[in-house]
XYZ file of C-alpha atoms in Angstrom:
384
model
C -14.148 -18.332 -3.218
C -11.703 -17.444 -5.983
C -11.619 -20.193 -8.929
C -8.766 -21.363 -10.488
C -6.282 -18.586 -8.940
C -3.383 -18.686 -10.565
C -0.338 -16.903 -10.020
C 0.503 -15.026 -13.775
C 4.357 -14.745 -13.061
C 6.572 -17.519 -14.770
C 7.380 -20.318 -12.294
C 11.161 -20.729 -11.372
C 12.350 -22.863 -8.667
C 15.159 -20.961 -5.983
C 18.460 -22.638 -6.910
C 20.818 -23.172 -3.666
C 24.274 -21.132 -4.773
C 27.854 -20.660 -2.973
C 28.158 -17.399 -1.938
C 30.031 -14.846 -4.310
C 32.891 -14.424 -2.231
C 33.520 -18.353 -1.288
C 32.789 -17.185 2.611
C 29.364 -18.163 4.191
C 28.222 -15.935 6.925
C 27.142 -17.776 10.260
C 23.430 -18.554 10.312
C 23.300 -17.607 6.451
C 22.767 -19.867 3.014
C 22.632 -18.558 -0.450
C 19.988 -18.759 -3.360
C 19.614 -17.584 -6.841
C 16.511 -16.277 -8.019
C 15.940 -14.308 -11.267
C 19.465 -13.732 -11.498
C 19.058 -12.360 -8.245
C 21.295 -13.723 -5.091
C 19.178 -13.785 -1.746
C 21.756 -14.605 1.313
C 18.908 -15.135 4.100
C 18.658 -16.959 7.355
C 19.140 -20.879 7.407
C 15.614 -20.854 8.933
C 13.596 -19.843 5.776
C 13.909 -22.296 2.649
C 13.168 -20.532 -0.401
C 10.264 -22.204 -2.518
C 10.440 -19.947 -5.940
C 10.232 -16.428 -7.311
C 6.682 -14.715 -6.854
C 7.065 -10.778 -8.048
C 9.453 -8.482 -9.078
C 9.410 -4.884 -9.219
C 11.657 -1.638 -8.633
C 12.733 -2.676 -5.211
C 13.812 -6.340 -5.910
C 12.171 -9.323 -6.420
C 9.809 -11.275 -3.970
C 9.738 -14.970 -3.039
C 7.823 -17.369 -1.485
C 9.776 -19.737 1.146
C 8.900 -21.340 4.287
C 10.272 -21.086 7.967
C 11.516 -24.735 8.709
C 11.159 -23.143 12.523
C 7.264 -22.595 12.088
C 6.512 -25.019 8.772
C 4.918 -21.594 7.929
C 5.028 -20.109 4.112
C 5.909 -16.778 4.453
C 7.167 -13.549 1.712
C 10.138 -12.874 1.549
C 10.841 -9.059 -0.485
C 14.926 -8.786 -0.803
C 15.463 -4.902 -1.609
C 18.477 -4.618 -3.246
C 21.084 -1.369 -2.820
C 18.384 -0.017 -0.398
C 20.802 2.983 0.125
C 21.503 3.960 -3.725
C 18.245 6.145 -3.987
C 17.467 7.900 -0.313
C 13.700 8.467 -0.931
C 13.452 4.065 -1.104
C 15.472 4.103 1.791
C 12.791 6.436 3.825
C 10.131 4.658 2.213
C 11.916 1.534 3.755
C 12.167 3.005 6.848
C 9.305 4.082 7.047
C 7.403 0.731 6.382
C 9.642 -0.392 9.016
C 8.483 1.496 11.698
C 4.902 1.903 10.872
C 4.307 -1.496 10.151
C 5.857 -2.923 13.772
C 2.624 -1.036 15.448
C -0.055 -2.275 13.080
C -2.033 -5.296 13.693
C -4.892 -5.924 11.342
C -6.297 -8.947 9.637
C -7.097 -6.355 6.722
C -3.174 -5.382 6.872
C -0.297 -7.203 5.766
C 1.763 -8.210 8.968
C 5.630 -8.039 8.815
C 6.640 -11.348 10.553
C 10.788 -10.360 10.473
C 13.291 -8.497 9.262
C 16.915 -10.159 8.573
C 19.743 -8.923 10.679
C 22.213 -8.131 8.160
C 25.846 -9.313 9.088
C 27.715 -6.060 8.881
C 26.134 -2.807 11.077
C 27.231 -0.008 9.625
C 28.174 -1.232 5.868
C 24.752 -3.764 4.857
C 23.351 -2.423 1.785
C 20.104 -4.690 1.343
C 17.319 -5.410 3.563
C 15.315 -8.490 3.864
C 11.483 -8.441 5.098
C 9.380 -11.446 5.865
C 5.780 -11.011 4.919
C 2.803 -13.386 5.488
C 2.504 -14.965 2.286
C -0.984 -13.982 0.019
C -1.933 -15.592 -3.386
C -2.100 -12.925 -5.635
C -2.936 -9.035 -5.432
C -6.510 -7.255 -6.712
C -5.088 -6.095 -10.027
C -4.069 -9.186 -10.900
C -8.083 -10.627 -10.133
C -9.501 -7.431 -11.930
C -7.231 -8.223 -15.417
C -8.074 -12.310 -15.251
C -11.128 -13.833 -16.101
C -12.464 -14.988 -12.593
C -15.602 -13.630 -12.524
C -16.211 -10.923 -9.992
C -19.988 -11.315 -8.259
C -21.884 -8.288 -6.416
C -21.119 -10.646 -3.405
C -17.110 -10.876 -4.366
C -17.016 -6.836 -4.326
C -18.957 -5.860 -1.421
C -16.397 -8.318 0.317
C -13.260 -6.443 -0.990
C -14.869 -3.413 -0.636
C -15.793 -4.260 2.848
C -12.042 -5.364 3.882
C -10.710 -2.413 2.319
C -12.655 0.009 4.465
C -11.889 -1.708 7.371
C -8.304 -1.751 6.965
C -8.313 2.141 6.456
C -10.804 2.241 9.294
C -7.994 0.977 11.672
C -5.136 2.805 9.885
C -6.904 5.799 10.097
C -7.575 5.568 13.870
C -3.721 5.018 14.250
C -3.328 8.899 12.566
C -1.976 7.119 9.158
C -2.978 7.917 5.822
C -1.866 5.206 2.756
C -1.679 7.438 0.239
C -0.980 4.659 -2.471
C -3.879 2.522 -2.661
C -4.446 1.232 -6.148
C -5.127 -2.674 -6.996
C -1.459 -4.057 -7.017
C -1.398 -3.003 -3.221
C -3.998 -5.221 -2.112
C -3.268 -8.415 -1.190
C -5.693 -11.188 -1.791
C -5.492 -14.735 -1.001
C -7.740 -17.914 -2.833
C -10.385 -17.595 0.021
C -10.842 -13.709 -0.941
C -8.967 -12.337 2.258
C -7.749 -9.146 1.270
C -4.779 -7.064 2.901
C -3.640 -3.479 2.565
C 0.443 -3.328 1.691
C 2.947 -1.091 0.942
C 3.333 1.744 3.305
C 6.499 3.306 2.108
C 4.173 6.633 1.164
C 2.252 6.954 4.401
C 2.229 9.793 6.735
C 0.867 10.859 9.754
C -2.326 12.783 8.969
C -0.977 16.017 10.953
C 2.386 15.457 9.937
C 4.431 18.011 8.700
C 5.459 18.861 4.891
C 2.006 17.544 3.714
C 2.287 18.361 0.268
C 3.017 15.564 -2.247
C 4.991 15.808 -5.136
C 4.280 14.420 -8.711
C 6.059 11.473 -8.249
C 4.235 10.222 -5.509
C 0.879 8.464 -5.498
C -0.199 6.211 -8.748
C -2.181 9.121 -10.788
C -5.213 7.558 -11.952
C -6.108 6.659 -7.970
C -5.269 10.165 -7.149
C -7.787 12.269 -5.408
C -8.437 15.839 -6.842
C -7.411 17.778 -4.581
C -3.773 16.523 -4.373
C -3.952 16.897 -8.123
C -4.653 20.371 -7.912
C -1.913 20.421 -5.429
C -3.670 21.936 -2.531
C -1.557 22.195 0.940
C -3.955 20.406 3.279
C -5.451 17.353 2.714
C -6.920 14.445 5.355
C -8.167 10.853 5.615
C -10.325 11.359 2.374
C -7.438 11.490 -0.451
C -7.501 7.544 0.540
C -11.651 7.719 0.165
C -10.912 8.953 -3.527
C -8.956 5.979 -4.115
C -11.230 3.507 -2.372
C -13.861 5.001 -4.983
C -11.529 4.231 -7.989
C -10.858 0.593 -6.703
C -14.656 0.138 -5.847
C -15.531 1.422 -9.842
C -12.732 -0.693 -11.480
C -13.636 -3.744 -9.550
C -17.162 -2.946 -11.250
C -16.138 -2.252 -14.668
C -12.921 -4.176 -14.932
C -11.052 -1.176 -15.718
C -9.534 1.950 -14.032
C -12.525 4.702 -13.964
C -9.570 7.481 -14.820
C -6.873 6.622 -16.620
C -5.430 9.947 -17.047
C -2.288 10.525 -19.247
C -0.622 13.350 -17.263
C -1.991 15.460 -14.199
C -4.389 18.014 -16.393
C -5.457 15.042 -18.605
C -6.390 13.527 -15.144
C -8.766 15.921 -14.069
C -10.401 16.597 -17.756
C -11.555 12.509 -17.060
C -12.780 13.572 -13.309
C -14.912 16.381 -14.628
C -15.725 14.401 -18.060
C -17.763 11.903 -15.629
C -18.787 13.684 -12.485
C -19.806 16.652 -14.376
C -18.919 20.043 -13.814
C -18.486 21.511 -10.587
C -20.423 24.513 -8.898
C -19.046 27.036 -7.017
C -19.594 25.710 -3.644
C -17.877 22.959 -4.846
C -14.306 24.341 -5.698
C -14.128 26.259 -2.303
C -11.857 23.784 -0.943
C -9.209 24.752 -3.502
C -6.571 27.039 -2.405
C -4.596 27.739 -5.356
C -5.894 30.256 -7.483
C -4.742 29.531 -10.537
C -5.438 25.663 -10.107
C -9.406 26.983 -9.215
C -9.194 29.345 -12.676
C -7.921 25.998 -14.280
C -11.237 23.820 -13.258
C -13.368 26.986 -13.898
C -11.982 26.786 -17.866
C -12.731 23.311 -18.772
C -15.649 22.581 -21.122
C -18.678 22.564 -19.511
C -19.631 18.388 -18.772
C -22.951 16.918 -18.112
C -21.352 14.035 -16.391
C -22.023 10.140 -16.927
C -23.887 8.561 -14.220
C -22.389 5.691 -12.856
C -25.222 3.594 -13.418
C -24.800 3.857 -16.853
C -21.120 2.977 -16.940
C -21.966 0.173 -14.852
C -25.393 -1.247 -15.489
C -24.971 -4.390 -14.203
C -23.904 -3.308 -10.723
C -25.837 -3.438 -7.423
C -28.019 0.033 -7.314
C -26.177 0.241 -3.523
C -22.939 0.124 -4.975
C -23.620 2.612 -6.860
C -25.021 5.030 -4.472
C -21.615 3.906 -2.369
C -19.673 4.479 -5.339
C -21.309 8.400 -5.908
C -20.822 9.272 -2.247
C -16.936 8.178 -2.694
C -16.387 9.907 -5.775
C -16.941 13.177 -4.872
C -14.683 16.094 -6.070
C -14.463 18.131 -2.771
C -13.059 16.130 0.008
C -15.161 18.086 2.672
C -18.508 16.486 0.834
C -16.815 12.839 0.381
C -18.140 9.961 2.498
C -16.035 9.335 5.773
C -14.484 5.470 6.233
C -16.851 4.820 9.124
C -19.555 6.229 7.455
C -19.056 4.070 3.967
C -19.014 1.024 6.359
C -22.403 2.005 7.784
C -23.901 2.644 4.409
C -26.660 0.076 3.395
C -24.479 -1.747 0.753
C -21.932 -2.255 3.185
C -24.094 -2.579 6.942
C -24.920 -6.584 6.395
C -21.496 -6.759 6.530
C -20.465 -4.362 8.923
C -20.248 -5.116 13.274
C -18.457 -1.892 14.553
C -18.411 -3.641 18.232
C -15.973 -6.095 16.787
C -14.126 -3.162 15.195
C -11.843 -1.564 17.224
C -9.833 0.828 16.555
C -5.591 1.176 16.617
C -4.175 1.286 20.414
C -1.855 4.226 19.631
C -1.820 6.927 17.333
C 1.621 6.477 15.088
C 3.987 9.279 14.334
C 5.767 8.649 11.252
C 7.534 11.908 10.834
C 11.205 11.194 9.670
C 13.721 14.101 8.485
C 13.342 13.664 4.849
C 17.100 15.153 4.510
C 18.832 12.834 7.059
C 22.267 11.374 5.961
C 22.358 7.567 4.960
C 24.770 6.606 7.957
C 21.839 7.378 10.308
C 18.910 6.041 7.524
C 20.974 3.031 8.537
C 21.578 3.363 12.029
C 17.462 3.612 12.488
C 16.968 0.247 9.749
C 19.231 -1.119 12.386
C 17.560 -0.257 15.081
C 13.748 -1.267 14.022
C 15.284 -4.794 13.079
C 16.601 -5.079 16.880
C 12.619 -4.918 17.482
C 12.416 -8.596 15.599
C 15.709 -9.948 16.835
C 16.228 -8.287 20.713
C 18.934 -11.273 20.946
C 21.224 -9.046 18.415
C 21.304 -5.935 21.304
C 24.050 -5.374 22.947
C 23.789 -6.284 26.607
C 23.740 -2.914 27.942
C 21.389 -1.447 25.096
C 17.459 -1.404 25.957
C 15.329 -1.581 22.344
C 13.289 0.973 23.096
C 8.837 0.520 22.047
């Protein structure tokens, strides 16, 4: 268990407001939070403010329907930048397939009141105490016993996602849910892809750098289910050390910290690199010795640390597979892969990154029908 969880953001109660306009929308009431007005269904009281970030703000409320607290995440001008919008989309649509207990299930999605002119989108989250960055900055102490659990939920949840064809491709701390009995849940999936989608490569602005595996750093055009390995590994070490393993300042300053602590690479182990002058780039840093991790973190189990080493590994084709990492002897007490199984369908998550924002809206639209079939039109099937 989790002592004395606290949630770090400011408490502020959700103040009950007339709408802007003076005109309530049927089976709609108003509330302030944060300066921020949420017009959501009559269902869900609001309880107070919980997180904020650059999509909107989150709050906890509860469905009077269900007496169930639930997330609510208002984001705000959805349609102002078009890469939130796909990543909104896309969240949408991968996250009506997924059923987990080590992913964060999306319970509804508000029906806006206006089609073809709604310009912010309401989802309904189960609610979760706080997230793993917020646990690795506090002063709970973290026990051998308290990581191999995280760890172990982790894997599993990429386990299953990786079955369904999806790759994260943002795991860090802040998107992994925790709750006060250490449940943990994978979130945010506004970066994932299909692992043989199309346009693979990923530009700078994408994934959080310091839990960024090499090879995406060094910009190679294929990648697979082990860029999200890498970033296991840099969760597993900062849970061990209490802070990120590679907390690199810009991409090249990124990879001096890889090499500065796994050492320099051979030959054989740069193959995987396509780009010639990114492989000329690796072969010029100062030659590094490395710093074993069970120097950096002494106190740690001597499993986790052979877990750790087989994670952190600079070419993907020698990293530790998810399934594997679960059968590995820091992880097997744990670990029942009868009770394990994997997604029903693989999920294809391609979407025209150029599409217009009409029909970004027309498909919002149409993955909300999924949680409200009542809004259809008679004659319109909602199709699976």
């Amino acid at each position: 268990m989790l002592k004395d969880l606290k949630n770090v953001i400011a408490r502020q109660m959700a103040t009950q407001v007339e709408p802007p306009n003076g005109i309530k929308s049927v089976g709609k009431h108003y509330f302030s939070m944060w300066q921020t007005l949420f017009e959501i269904d009559t269902k869900y009281v609001p309880i107070k403010p919980i997180g904020r970030g650059a999509y909107g703000i989150v709050c906890s409320s509860i469905n009077r329907e269900t007496n169930e607290k639930v997330a609510i995440k208002k984001i705000h001008n959805v349609f102002d930048n078009r890469i939130d919008a796909l990543r909104t989309l896309r969240e949408l649509k991968l996250l009506r397939h997924l059923r987990h207990e080590n992913v964060i299930a999306l319970k509804d999605v508000m029906m806006p009141i206006h089609r073809r002119t709604f310009k912010d989108v309401y989802l309904v989250y189960e609610l979760m105490d706080t997230d793993l960055h917020q646990i690795i900055k506090s002063s709970q102490a973290l026990t051998n016993d308290h990581c191999q659990y995280f760890l172990f939920q982790l894997l599993r949840g990429l386990k299953y996602l990786h079955s369904a064809n999806i790759l994260h491709r943002d795991l860090k701390p802040g998107n992994l849910l925790i709750n006060a009995n250490c449940d943990l849940k994978i979130c945010d999936f506004g970066l994932a892809r299909t692992s043989s989608g199309k346009d693979q490569f990923m530009t700078e602005y994408v994934v959080t750098r310091w839990y960024r595996a090499p090879e995406l750093l060094l910009c190679c055009d294929n990648y697979g289910t082990s860029i999200d390995v890498w970033s296991v590994g840099c969760i597993f070490a900062e849970l061990l050390g209490r802070k990120p393993v590679f907390p690199g300042t810009e991409c090249l300053n990124q990879l001096k910290l890889i090499i500065n602590i796994l050492g320099s690479q051979r030959e054989d182990d740069i193959e995987f690199i396509d780009n010639p002058k990114a492989r000329k780039y690796i072969k010029s840093l100062p030659c590094s010795p490395g710093t074993p991790f069970s120097c950096l973190y002494p106190n740690a189990h001597p499993l986790a640390i052979d877990l750790l080493q087989k994670m952190l590994v600079f070419d993907p084709t020698k990293r530790i597979g998810v399934t594997e990492a679960l059968q590995h002897p820091y992880m097997s007490s744990l670990y029942d892969q009868s009770s394990d199984p994997p997604a029903q369908v693989p999920i294809d998550l391609d979407i025209d990154e150029d599409l217009r924002e009409e029909m970004i809206r027309e498909m919002m639209w149409n993955e909300m029908l999924h949680h409200h079939p009542e809004a259809a039109p008679a004659n319109m099937e909602v199709n699976q």
